[in-house]
PDB file of C-alpha atoms in Angstrom:
ATOM      1  CA  MET W 348      42.091 -79.504 153.807  1.00  0.00           C
ATOM      2  CA  ASP W 349      38.278 -79.544 154.197  1.00  0.00           C
ATOM      3  CA  ARG W 350      37.521 -77.289 151.253  1.00  0.00           C
ATOM      4  CA  PRO W 351      38.150 -77.223 147.484  1.00  0.00           C
ATOM      5  CA  GLU W 352      41.819 -77.276 146.612  1.00  0.00           C
ATOM      6  CA  VAL W 353      43.776 -75.834 143.743  1.00  0.00           C
ATOM      7  CA  LEU W 354      46.844 -77.966 143.178  1.00  0.00           C
ATOM      8  CA  VAL W 355      49.828 -76.081 141.775  1.00  0.00           C
ATOM      9  CA  ALA W 356      53.030 -77.755 140.630  1.00  0.00           C
ATOM     10  CA  VAL W 357      56.281 -75.843 141.149  1.00  0.00           C
ATOM     11  CA  GLY W 358      59.840 -76.723 140.273  1.00  0.00           C
ATOM     12  CA  ASP W 359      61.729 -73.613 139.242  1.00  0.00           C
ATOM     13  CA  PRO W 360      62.160 -70.918 141.933  1.00  0.00           C
ATOM     14  CA  GLU W 361      62.120 -68.210 139.256  1.00  0.00           C
ATOM     15  CA  HIS W 362      58.536 -69.019 138.292  1.00  0.00           C
ATOM     16  CA  VAL W 363      57.013 -69.797 141.660  1.00  0.00           C
ATOM     17  CA  GLU W 364      55.459 -66.382 142.196  1.00  0.00           C
ATOM     18  CA  GLN W 365      53.652 -66.418 138.850  1.00  0.00           C
ATOM     19  CA  LEU W 366      52.127 -69.876 139.272  1.00  0.00           C
ATOM     20  CA  VAL W 367      51.272 -69.624 142.959  1.00  0.00           C
ATOM     21  CA  ARG W 368      49.720 -66.211 142.477  1.00  0.00           C
ATOM     22  CA  THR W 369      47.416 -67.543 139.747  1.00  0.00           C
ATOM     23  CA  ALA W 370      46.532 -70.571 141.867  1.00  0.00           C
ATOM     24  CA  SER W 371      45.700 -68.245 144.761  1.00  0.00           C
ATOM     25  CA  ASP W 372      43.389 -66.142 142.577  1.00  0.00           C
ATOM     26  CA  LEU W 373      41.572 -69.312 141.537  1.00  0.00           C
ATOM     27  CA  ALA W 374      41.390 -70.720 145.067  1.00  0.00           C
ATOM     28  CA  ARG W 375      39.892 -67.515 146.392  1.00  0.00           C
ATOM     29  CA  VAL W 376      36.945 -67.514 143.965  1.00  0.00           C
ATOM     30  CA  VAL W 377      36.106 -71.194 144.627  1.00  0.00           C
ATOM     31  CA  GLY W 378      36.330 -70.632 148.370  1.00  0.00           C
ATOM     32  CA  GLY W 379      39.195 -73.069 148.685  1.00  0.00           C
ATOM     33  CA  GLY W 380      42.867 -73.380 149.431  1.00  0.00           C
ATOM     34  CA  VAL W 381      46.120 -73.936 147.607  1.00  0.00           C
ATOM     35  CA  ARG W 382      48.167 -77.118 147.756  1.00  0.00           C
ATOM     36  CA  ILE W 383      51.697 -76.577 146.430  1.00  0.00           C
ATOM     37  CA  VAL W 384      53.496 -79.690 145.258  1.00  0.00           C
ATOM     38  CA  SER W 385      57.023 -80.271 143.989  1.00  0.00           C
ATOM     39  CA  VAL W 386      57.933 -83.587 142.383  1.00  0.00           C
ATOM     40  CA  VAL W 387      61.277 -85.300 143.008  1.00  0.00           C
ATOM     41  CA  VAL W 388      61.876 -87.719 140.142  1.00  0.00           C
ATOM     42  CA  LYS W 389      63.235 -91.137 141.157  1.00  0.00           C
ATOM     43  CA  SER W 390      64.355 -92.802 137.963  1.00  0.00           C
ATOM     44  CA  HIS W 391      64.611 -96.577 137.634  1.00  0.00           C
ATOM     45  CA  ASP W 392      68.419 -96.499 137.672  1.00  0.00           C
ATOM     46  CA  SER W 393      68.712 -93.981 140.509  1.00  0.00           C
ATOM     47  CA  PRO W 394      70.867 -95.053 143.486  1.00  0.00           C
ATOM     48  CA  PHE W 395      68.102 -93.623 145.667  1.00  0.00           C
ATOM     49  CA  GLY W 396      65.814 -96.381 144.438  1.00  0.00           C
ATOM     50  CA  VAL W 397      66.647 -98.450 147.518  1.00  0.00           C
ATOM     51  CA  PHE W 398      65.048 -95.830 149.771  1.00  0.00           C
ATOM     52  CA  SER W 399      61.346 -95.315 150.392  1.00  0.00           C
ATOM     53  CA  ASP W 400      59.616 -92.288 148.933  1.00  0.00           C
ATOM     54  CA  GLU W 401      59.202 -90.883 152.442  1.00  0.00           C
ATOM     55  CA  THR W 402      62.924 -91.195 153.137  1.00  0.00           C
ATOM     56  CA  ILE W 403      63.826 -89.522 149.855  1.00  0.00           C
ATOM     57  CA  ALA W 404      61.414 -86.662 150.545  1.00  0.00           C
ATOM     58  CA  ASP W 405      62.668 -86.205 154.111  1.00  0.00           C
ATOM     59  CA  ARG W 406      66.419 -86.681 153.676  1.00  0.00           C
ATOM     60  CA  TYR W 407      67.426 -86.417 150.047  1.00  0.00           C
ATOM     61  CA  SER W 408      65.298 -83.692 148.487  1.00  0.00           C
ATOM     62  CA  GLY W 409      67.954 -81.012 148.882  1.00  0.00           C
ATOM     63  CA  ASP W 410      66.599 -77.561 149.617  1.00  0.00           C
ATOM     64  CA  ARG W 411      63.126 -78.504 148.400  1.00  0.00           C
ATOM     65  CA  ARG W 412      61.534 -77.879 151.830  1.00  0.00           C
ATOM     66  CA  ALA W 413      62.915 -74.370 152.033  1.00  0.00           C
ATOM     67  CA  PHE W 414      61.779 -73.811 148.451  1.00  0.00           C
ATOM     68  CA  LEU W 415      58.225 -74.840 149.316  1.00  0.00           C
ATOM     69  CA  ASP W 416      58.258 -72.580 152.373  1.00  0.00           C
ATOM     70  CA  ARG W 417      59.165 -69.640 150.151  1.00  0.00           C
ATOM     71  CA  ALA W 418      56.440 -70.647 147.688  1.00  0.00           C
ATOM     72  CA  SER W 419      53.882 -70.783 150.518  1.00  0.00           C
ATOM     73  CA  ASP W 420      54.781 -67.215 151.460  1.00  0.00           C
ATOM     74  CA  VAL W 421      53.426 -66.072 148.077  1.00  0.00           C
ATOM     75  CA  VAL W 422      49.899 -67.219 148.996  1.00  0.00           C
ATOM     76  CA  PRO W 423      47.797 -64.389 150.498  1.00  0.00           C
ATOM     77  CA  ASP W 424      46.946 -64.653 154.172  1.00  0.00           C
ATOM     78  CA  ASP W 425      43.237 -65.186 153.491  1.00  0.00           C
ATOM     79  CA  VAL W 426      43.873 -68.345 151.423  1.00  0.00           C
ATOM     80  CA  PRO W 427      44.756 -71.602 153.255  1.00  0.00           C
ATOM     81  CA  VAL W 428      47.897 -73.281 151.959  1.00  0.00           C
ATOM     82  CA  GLU W 429      49.621 -76.615 152.297  1.00  0.00           C
ATOM     83  CA  ALA W 430      52.803 -77.808 150.620  1.00  0.00           C
ATOM     84  CA  GLU W 431      54.381 -81.199 150.082  1.00  0.00           C
ATOM     85  CA  ILE W 432      57.147 -83.026 148.258  1.00  0.00           C
ATOM     86  CA  LEU W 433      56.129 -85.874 145.993  1.00  0.00           C
ATOM     87  CA  VAL W 434      58.447 -88.672 144.849  1.00  0.00           C
ATOM     88  CA  ALA W 435      57.589 -90.382 141.568  1.00  0.00           C
ATOM     89  CA  ARG W 436      59.095 -91.980 138.483  1.00  0.00           C
ATOM     90  CA  SER W 437      58.239 -88.870 136.453  1.00  0.00           C
ATOM     91  CA  VAL W 438      56.717 -85.448 136.992  1.00  0.00           C
ATOM     92  CA  ASP W 439      53.461 -86.325 135.259  1.00  0.00           C
ATOM     93  CA  ARG W 440      53.088 -89.558 137.246  1.00  0.00           C
ATOM     94  CA  GLY W 441      53.588 -87.654 140.480  1.00  0.00           C
ATOM     95  CA  LEU W 442      51.011 -85.041 139.551  1.00  0.00           C
ATOM     96  CA  LEU W 443      48.452 -87.570 138.340  1.00  0.00           C
ATOM     97  CA  ARG W 444      48.849 -89.511 141.567  1.00  0.00           C
ATOM     98  CA  ALA W 445      48.357 -86.320 143.572  1.00  0.00           C
ATOM     99  CA  VAL W 446      45.166 -85.572 141.636  1.00  0.00           C
ATOM    100  CA  ALA W 447      43.877 -89.102 142.250  1.00  0.00           C
ATOM    101  CA  GLU W 448      44.662 -88.971 145.975  1.00  0.00           C
ATOM    102  CA  THR W 449      43.501 -85.453 146.814  1.00  0.00           C
ATOM    103  CA  GLY W 450      40.698 -84.837 144.270  1.00  0.00           C
ATOM    104  CA  PRO W 451      41.437 -81.135 143.703  1.00  0.00           C
ATOM    105  CA  ALA W 452      39.065 -78.721 142.015  1.00  0.00           C
ATOM    106  CA  ALA W 453      41.850 -77.817 139.584  1.00  0.00           C
ATOM    107  CA  LEU W 454      45.505 -78.351 138.756  1.00  0.00           C
ATOM    108  CA  LEU W 455      47.786 -75.547 137.544  1.00  0.00           C
ATOM    109  CA  ILE W 456      51.077 -76.322 135.823  1.00  0.00           C
ATOM    110  CA  GLY W 457      53.636 -74.252 133.984  1.00  0.00           C
ATOM    111  CA  TRP W 458      54.502 -74.487 130.315  1.00  0.00           C
ATOM    112  CA  ARG W 459      57.634 -73.342 128.551  1.00  0.00           C
ATOM    113  CA  ALA W 460      57.441 -72.873 124.799  1.00  0.00           C
ATOM    114  CA  ARG W 461      60.802 -74.584 124.456  1.00  0.00           C
ATOM    115  CA  ASP W 462      59.357 -77.783 126.022  1.00  0.00           C
ATOM    116  CA  ARG W 463      57.973 -78.662 122.597  1.00  0.00           C
ATOM    117  CA  GLN W 464      61.141 -80.242 121.312  1.00  0.00           C
ATOM    118  CA  ARG W 465      60.428 -83.909 120.671  1.00  0.00           C
ATOM    119  CA  SER W 466      58.452 -85.242 117.744  1.00  0.00           C
ATOM    120  CA  GLY W 467      54.805 -85.754 118.639  1.00  0.00           C
ATOM    121  CA  VAL W 468      54.918 -83.448 121.649  1.00  0.00           C
ATOM    122  CA  VAL W 469      52.155 -80.829 121.633  1.00  0.00           C
ATOM    123  CA  LEU W 470      52.901 -78.629 124.664  1.00  0.00           C
ATOM    124  CA  GLY W 471      55.493 -80.755 126.462  1.00  0.00           C
ATOM    125  CA  THR W 472      55.813 -84.400 127.454  1.00  0.00           C
ATOM    126  CA  SER W 473      54.624 -83.978 131.033  1.00  0.00           C
ATOM    127  CA  VAL W 474      52.055 -81.313 130.145  1.00  0.00           C
ATOM    128  CA  ASP W 475      50.545 -83.501 127.411  1.00  0.00           C
ATOM    129  CA  ALA W 476      50.229 -86.451 129.797  1.00  0.00           C
ATOM    130  CA  VAL W 477      48.535 -84.348 132.456  1.00  0.00           C
ATOM    131  CA  LEU W 478      46.149 -82.780 129.929  1.00  0.00           C
ATOM    132  CA  ARG W 479      45.116 -86.214 128.715  1.00  0.00           C
ATOM    133  CA  ARG W 480      44.610 -87.904 132.053  1.00  0.00           C
ATOM    134  CA  ALA W 481      44.109 -85.565 135.013  1.00  0.00           C
ATOM    135  CA  THR W 482      40.521 -85.932 136.199  1.00  0.00           C
ATOM    136  CA  CYS W 483      40.074 -82.309 137.262  1.00  0.00           C
ATOM    137  CA  ASP W 484      40.098 -78.970 135.483  1.00  0.00           C
ATOM    138  CA  VAL W 485      43.641 -78.327 134.259  1.00  0.00           C
ATOM    139  CA  TYR W 486      45.241 -74.933 133.674  1.00  0.00           C
ATOM    140  CA  VAL W 487      48.518 -74.576 131.788  1.00  0.00           C
ATOM    141  CA  GLU W 488      50.233 -71.203 132.209  1.00  0.00           C
ATOM    142  CA  ARG W 489      52.993 -70.075 129.888  1.00  0.00           C
ATOM    143  CA  ILE W 490      55.727 -69.304 132.355  1.00  0.00           C
ATOM    144  CA  GLY W 491      58.283 -66.579 132.023  1.00  0.00           C
ATOM    145  CA  GLN W 492      55.962 -63.620 131.748  1.00  0.00           C
ATOM    146  CA  LEU W 493      54.723 -62.160 135.034  1.00  0.00           C
ATOM    147  CA  ALA W 494      51.716 -59.892 134.639  1.00  0.00           C
ATOM    148  CA  ASN W 495      51.867 -56.958 137.008  1.00  0.00           C
ATOM    149  CA  GLY W 496      49.051 -54.520 137.448  1.00  0.00           C
ATOM    150  CA  VAL W 497      46.471 -56.521 135.464  1.00  0.00           C
ATOM    151  CA  GLU W 498      43.787 -54.247 134.032  1.00  0.00           C
ATOM    152  CA  ALA W 499      42.441 -56.290 131.108  1.00  0.00           C
ATOM    153  CA  VAL W 500      41.910 -60.029 130.564  1.00  0.00           C
ATOM    154  CA  LEU W 501      41.157 -61.499 127.137  1.00  0.00           C
ATOM    155  CA  LEU W 502      38.940 -64.587 126.826  1.00  0.00           C
ATOM    156  CA  PRO W 503      38.983 -65.879 123.225  1.00  0.00           C
ATOM    157  CA  VAL W 504      36.122 -68.346 122.721  1.00  0.00           C
ATOM    158  CA  ALA W 505      35.531 -70.964 120.067  1.00  0.00           C
ATOM    159  CA  GLY W 506      32.818 -73.017 121.765  1.00  0.00           C
ATOM    160  CA  GLY W 507      32.913 -76.341 123.569  1.00  0.00           C
ATOM    161  CA  PRO W 508      33.217 -77.503 127.179  1.00  0.00           C
ATOM    162  CA  HIS W 509      36.563 -75.809 127.815  1.00  0.00           C
ATOM    163  CA  VAL W 510      34.980 -72.352 127.721  1.00  0.00           C
ATOM    164  CA  ARG W 511      33.750 -72.957 131.275  1.00  0.00           C
ATOM    165  CA  PRO W 512      37.160 -73.404 132.967  1.00  0.00           C
ATOM    166  CA  ALA W 513      38.658 -70.680 130.784  1.00  0.00           C
ATOM    167  CA  ALA W 514      35.930 -68.310 131.981  1.00  0.00           C
ATOM    168  CA  VAL W 515      36.575 -69.358 135.587  1.00  0.00           C
ATOM    169  CA  ILE W 516      40.275 -68.473 135.451  1.00  0.00           C
ATOM    170  CA  ALA W 517      39.618 -65.281 133.473  1.00  0.00           C
ATOM    171  CA  GLY W 518      37.080 -64.202 136.084  1.00  0.00           C
ATOM    172  CA  ALA W 519      39.375 -65.176 138.962  1.00  0.00           C
ATOM    173  CA  VAL W 520      42.301 -63.139 137.664  1.00  0.00           C
ATOM    174  CA  ALA W 521      40.002 -60.204 136.870  1.00  0.00           C
ATOM    175  CA  ALA W 522      38.399 -60.296 140.316  1.00  0.00           C
ATOM    176  CA  ALA W 523      41.783 -60.329 142.052  1.00  0.00           C
ATOM    177  CA  ASN W 524      42.927 -57.285 140.105  1.00  0.00           C
ATOM    178  CA  ASP W 525      39.652 -55.375 139.597  1.00  0.00           C
ATOM    179  CA  ALA W 526      40.192 -55.882 135.861  1.00  0.00           C
ATOM    180  CA  THR W 527      37.850 -56.111 132.868  1.00  0.00           C
ATOM    181  CA  VAL W 528      37.281 -59.312 130.876  1.00  0.00           C
ATOM    182  CA  THR W 529      36.874 -59.075 127.100  1.00  0.00           C
ATOM    183  CA  VAL W 530      35.098 -62.063 125.559  1.00  0.00           C
ATOM    184  CA  LEU W 531      36.274 -62.314 121.943  1.00  0.00           C
ATOM    185  CA  SER W 532      35.192 -64.539 119.075  1.00  0.00           C
ATOM    186  CA  VAL W 533      36.942 -64.338 115.719  1.00  0.00           C
ATOM    187  CA  ALA W 534      35.077 -65.458 112.613  1.00  0.00           C
ATOM    188  CA  GLY W 535      37.522 -66.824 110.067  1.00  0.00           C
ATOM    189  CA  PRO W 536      37.050 -66.785 106.276  1.00  0.00           C
ATOM    190  CA  ASP W 537      34.822 -69.883 106.354  1.00  0.00           C
ATOM    191  CA  GLU W 538      32.645 -68.810 109.298  1.00  0.00           C
ATOM    192  CA  ASP W 539      29.645 -66.517 109.565  1.00  0.00           C
ATOM    193  CA  HIS W 540      29.239 -63.618 111.942  1.00  0.00           C
ATOM    194  CA  GLU W 541      26.195 -65.151 113.669  1.00  0.00           C
ATOM    195  CA  SER W 542      28.126 -68.241 114.742  1.00  0.00           C
ATOM    196  CA  ALA W 543      30.848 -66.074 116.227  1.00  0.00           C
ATOM    197  CA  ALA W 544      28.217 -63.967 118.003  1.00  0.00           C
ATOM    198  CA  GLU W 545      26.689 -67.121 119.511  1.00  0.00           C
ATOM    199  CA  ARG W 546      30.090 -68.154 120.859  1.00  0.00           C
ATOM    200  CA  VAL W 547      30.560 -64.745 122.437  1.00  0.00           C
ATOM    201  CA  ALA W 548      27.159 -65.041 124.127  1.00  0.00           C
ATOM    202  CA  GLU W 549      28.195 -68.457 125.430  1.00  0.00           C
ATOM    203  CA  GLY W 550      31.431 -67.023 126.777  1.00  0.00           C
ATOM    204  CA  ARG W 551      29.661 -64.157 128.514  1.00  0.00           C
ATOM    205  CA  ALA W 552      27.225 -66.600 130.112  1.00  0.00           C
ATOM    206  CA  ALA W 553      30.179 -68.670 131.331  1.00  0.00           C
ATOM    207  CA  ILE W 554      31.733 -65.593 132.937  1.00  0.00           C
ATOM    208  CA  GLU W 555      28.447 -64.744 134.640  1.00  0.00           C
ATOM    209  CA  ALA W 556      28.101 -68.330 135.918  1.00  0.00           C
ATOM    210  CA  ALA W 557      31.688 -68.549 137.164  1.00  0.00           C
ATOM    211  CA  PRO W 558      32.270 -68.579 140.944  1.00  0.00           C
ATOM    212  CA  GLY W 559      33.436 -65.448 142.702  1.00  0.00           C
ATOM    213  CA  PRO W 560      32.391 -61.802 142.509  1.00  0.00           C
ATOM    214  CA  ALA W 561      30.916 -60.337 139.326  1.00  0.00           C
ATOM    215  CA  VAL W 562      33.476 -58.757 137.019  1.00  0.00           C
ATOM    216  CA  GLU W 563      33.102 -56.102 134.341  1.00  0.00           C
ATOM    217  CA  THR W 564      32.708 -57.870 130.992  1.00  0.00           C
ATOM    218  CA  ARG W 565      32.619 -56.662 127.391  1.00  0.00           C
ATOM    219  CA  THR W 566      32.053 -58.698 124.243  1.00  0.00           C
ATOM    220  CA  VAL W 567      33.678 -58.403 120.818  1.00  0.00           C
ATOM    221  CA  VAL W 568      32.993 -60.235 117.556  1.00  0.00           C
ATOM    222  CA  ARG W 569      35.612 -59.822 114.886  1.00  0.00           C
ATOM    223  CA  GLU W 570      35.920 -61.085 111.323  1.00  0.00           C
ATOM    224  CA  ALA W 571      39.436 -61.771 110.084  1.00  0.00           C
ATOM    225  CA  ALA W 572      41.253 -63.592 107.321  1.00  0.00           C
ATOM    226  CA  ASP W 573      43.711 -65.012 109.843  1.00  0.00           C
ATOM    227  CA  VAL W 574      42.407 -66.030 113.281  1.00  0.00           C
ATOM    228  CA  GLU W 575      45.851 -66.218 114.847  1.00  0.00           C
ATOM    229  CA  ASP W 576      46.824 -62.730 113.689  1.00  0.00           C
ATOM    230  CA  ALA W 577      43.555 -61.358 115.041  1.00  0.00           C
ATOM    231  CA  LEU W 578      44.183 -62.968 118.438  1.00  0.00           C
ATOM    232  CA  VAL W 579      47.718 -61.610 118.584  1.00  0.00           C
ATOM    233  CA  ASP W 580      46.431 -58.124 117.798  1.00  0.00           C
ATOM    234  CA  ALA W 581      43.763 -58.405 120.490  1.00  0.00           C
ATOM    235  CA  ALA W 582      46.219 -59.832 123.020  1.00  0.00           C
ATOM    236  CA  ALA W 583      48.405 -56.742 122.691  1.00  0.00           C
ATOM    237  CA  ALA W 584      45.711 -54.670 124.393  1.00  0.00           C
ATOM    238  CA  HIS W 585      45.368 -57.074 127.333  1.00  0.00           C
ATOM    239  CA  ASP W 586      47.568 -58.273 130.187  1.00  0.00           C
ATOM    240  CA  VAL W 587      46.370 -61.890 130.400  1.00  0.00           C
ATOM    241  CA  VAL W 588      44.951 -64.222 127.722  1.00  0.00           C
ATOM    242  CA  ALA W 589      42.849 -67.225 128.858  1.00  0.00           C
ATOM    243  CA  PHE W 590      42.282 -69.826 126.159  1.00  0.00           C
ATOM    244  CA  GLY W 591      39.818 -72.678 126.366  1.00  0.00           C
ATOM    245  CA  ALA W 592      40.395 -75.660 124.119  1.00  0.00           C
ATOM    246  CA  THR W 593      37.537 -76.483 121.772  1.00  0.00           C
ATOM    247  CA  ARG W 594      36.102 -79.615 120.263  1.00  0.00           C
ATOM    248  CA  ARG W 595      35.078 -78.093 116.919  1.00  0.00           C
ATOM    249  CA  GLY W 596      36.937 -79.539 113.984  1.00  0.00           C
ATOM    250  CA  ALA W 597      40.266 -78.183 112.867  1.00  0.00           C
ATOM    251  CA  PHE W 598      39.834 -75.047 114.953  1.00  0.00           C
ATOM    252  CA  ARG W 599      39.989 -77.252 118.021  1.00  0.00           C
ATOM    253  CA  ALA W 600      43.366 -78.615 117.012  1.00  0.00           C
ATOM    254  CA  ARG W 601      44.754 -75.138 116.560  1.00  0.00           C
ATOM    255  CA  LEU W 602      43.568 -73.983 119.972  1.00  0.00           C
ATOM    256  CA  VAL W 603      44.903 -77.017 121.779  1.00  0.00           C
ATOM    257  CA  GLY W 604      48.265 -76.941 120.132  1.00  0.00           C
ATOM    258  CA  SER W 605      49.673 -74.262 117.920  1.00  0.00           C
ATOM    259  CA  VAL W 606      47.531 -71.181 118.576  1.00  0.00           C
ATOM    260  CA  PRO W 607      48.343 -70.752 122.305  1.00  0.00           C
ATOM    261  CA  ARG W 608      51.989 -71.481 121.606  1.00  0.00           C
ATOM    262  CA  ARG W 609      52.206 -69.071 118.678  1.00  0.00           C
ATOM    263  CA  VAL W 610      50.247 -66.352 120.455  1.00  0.00           C
ATOM    264  CA  ALA W 611      52.547 -66.803 123.467  1.00  0.00           C
ATOM    265  CA  GLU W 612      55.592 -66.526 121.231  1.00  0.00           C
ATOM    266  CA  ARG W 613      54.284 -63.379 119.583  1.00  0.00           C
ATOM    267  CA  THR W 614      53.161 -61.524 122.704  1.00  0.00           C
ATOM    268  CA  ASN W 615      54.545 -60.585 126.101  1.00  0.00           C
ATOM    269  CA  GLN W 616      51.252 -61.259 127.819  1.00  0.00           C
ATOM    270  CA  THR W 617      50.586 -64.030 130.308  1.00  0.00           C
ATOM    271  CA  VAL W 618      48.882 -66.928 128.486  1.00  0.00           C
ATOM    272  CA  LEU W 619      46.705 -69.595 130.123  1.00  0.00           C
ATOM    273  CA  LEU W 620      45.168 -72.689 128.513  1.00  0.00           C
ATOM    274  CA  ALA W 621      42.176 -74.346 130.210  1.00  0.00           C
ATOM    275  CA  ARG W 622      41.002 -77.950 129.829  1.00  0.00           C
ATOM    276  CA  ALA W 623      37.738 -79.111 131.400  1.00  0.00           C
ATOM    277  CA  ALA W 624      37.652 -82.054 133.814  1.00  0.00           C
ATOM    278  CA  GLU W 625      34.906 -83.792 131.841  1.00  0.00           C
ATOM    279  CA  GLU W 626      37.190 -84.062 128.817  1.00  0.00           C
ATOM    280  CA  ALA W 627      39.918 -86.048 130.604  1.00  0.00           C
ATOM    281  CA  GLY W 628      40.877 -89.131 128.642  1.00  0.00           C
ATOM    282  CA  GLY W 629      38.292 -88.274 126.018  1.00  0.00           C
ATOM    283  CA  PRO W 630      38.459 -86.331 122.767  1.00  0.00           C
ATOM    284  CA  LEU W 631      41.504 -84.328 123.818  1.00  0.00           C
ATOM    285  CA  ARG W 632      43.477 -87.497 124.487  1.00  0.00           C
ATOM    286  CA  SER W 633      42.530 -88.778 121.048  1.00  0.00           C
ATOM    287  CA  LEU W 634      43.621 -85.476 119.543  1.00  0.00           C
ATOM    288  CA  VAL W 635      47.050 -85.584 121.152  1.00  0.00           C
ATOM    289  CA  ASP W 636      47.485 -89.199 120.103  1.00  0.00           C
ATOM    290  CA  ARG W 637      46.559 -88.300 116.531  1.00  0.00           C
ATOM    291  CA  VAL W 638      48.995 -85.405 116.469  1.00  0.00           C
ATOM    292  CA  ARG W 639      51.705 -87.783 117.572  1.00  0.00           C
ATOM    293  CA  SER W 640      50.819 -90.243 114.831  1.00  0.00           C
ATOM    294  CA  TRP W 641      51.129 -87.540 112.162  1.00  0.00           C
ATOM    295  CA  ARG W 642      54.752 -86.813 112.997  1.00  0.00           C
TER     296      ARG W 642
END
């Protein structure tokens, strides 16, 4: 595909529409296409290990081809789409290899809250690995909640490089639905109003610089004793929440890990987490490794 690609990983037929629809919104604003991938895991002790990856994909992937055809049908006619089956030792290895080979503009993957089961896991084993290593913008969408008739998108901002991709996805979803984006910064007990106002200005600038058509944007600065409670309250008035991770101290840790998960658990809204390409293998990887070492 001779244009920017948005790579979207699908595995569960029940959640294909949600993920592919978001990927299509993003592809449209970057003037690109969608590449849908589904990973067939070939474990070390699998009897299929004697076959080549191509043979497994062609002959032993079950109804995966038909599944990808149905997923491709979700993509709007004005967005180019390709689909392929990947064979790898694990889902994250397959996705990281796809990123390395195709160089997409972004990768979108799904996240279930129940994935966080093992000690040291932040969002999920595969999701954590992709967040640490994928060398493109990464979007993680909490699956299970399908936003229909989107009218309002919430963009909470806390500074840092991840505001940019969060603004891109917020703008893309808003543009596709003729919705309004609210840029929100919450000043906690130890923060001043001016700092929160600066973050809101940064978020608005990121929306204005994002690719795609201009979208209606409003800004809100709020002071609250509990940042998470304030975000949950704000989320209730919106259909989609787009988080960007942040590099600022303890607040960064909460946005990367517990805040999106807790907000997702406490709302019915669609929740997206954005991680910037330039942070791959950098501070975020160190953060995840530290979280693992604490548990």
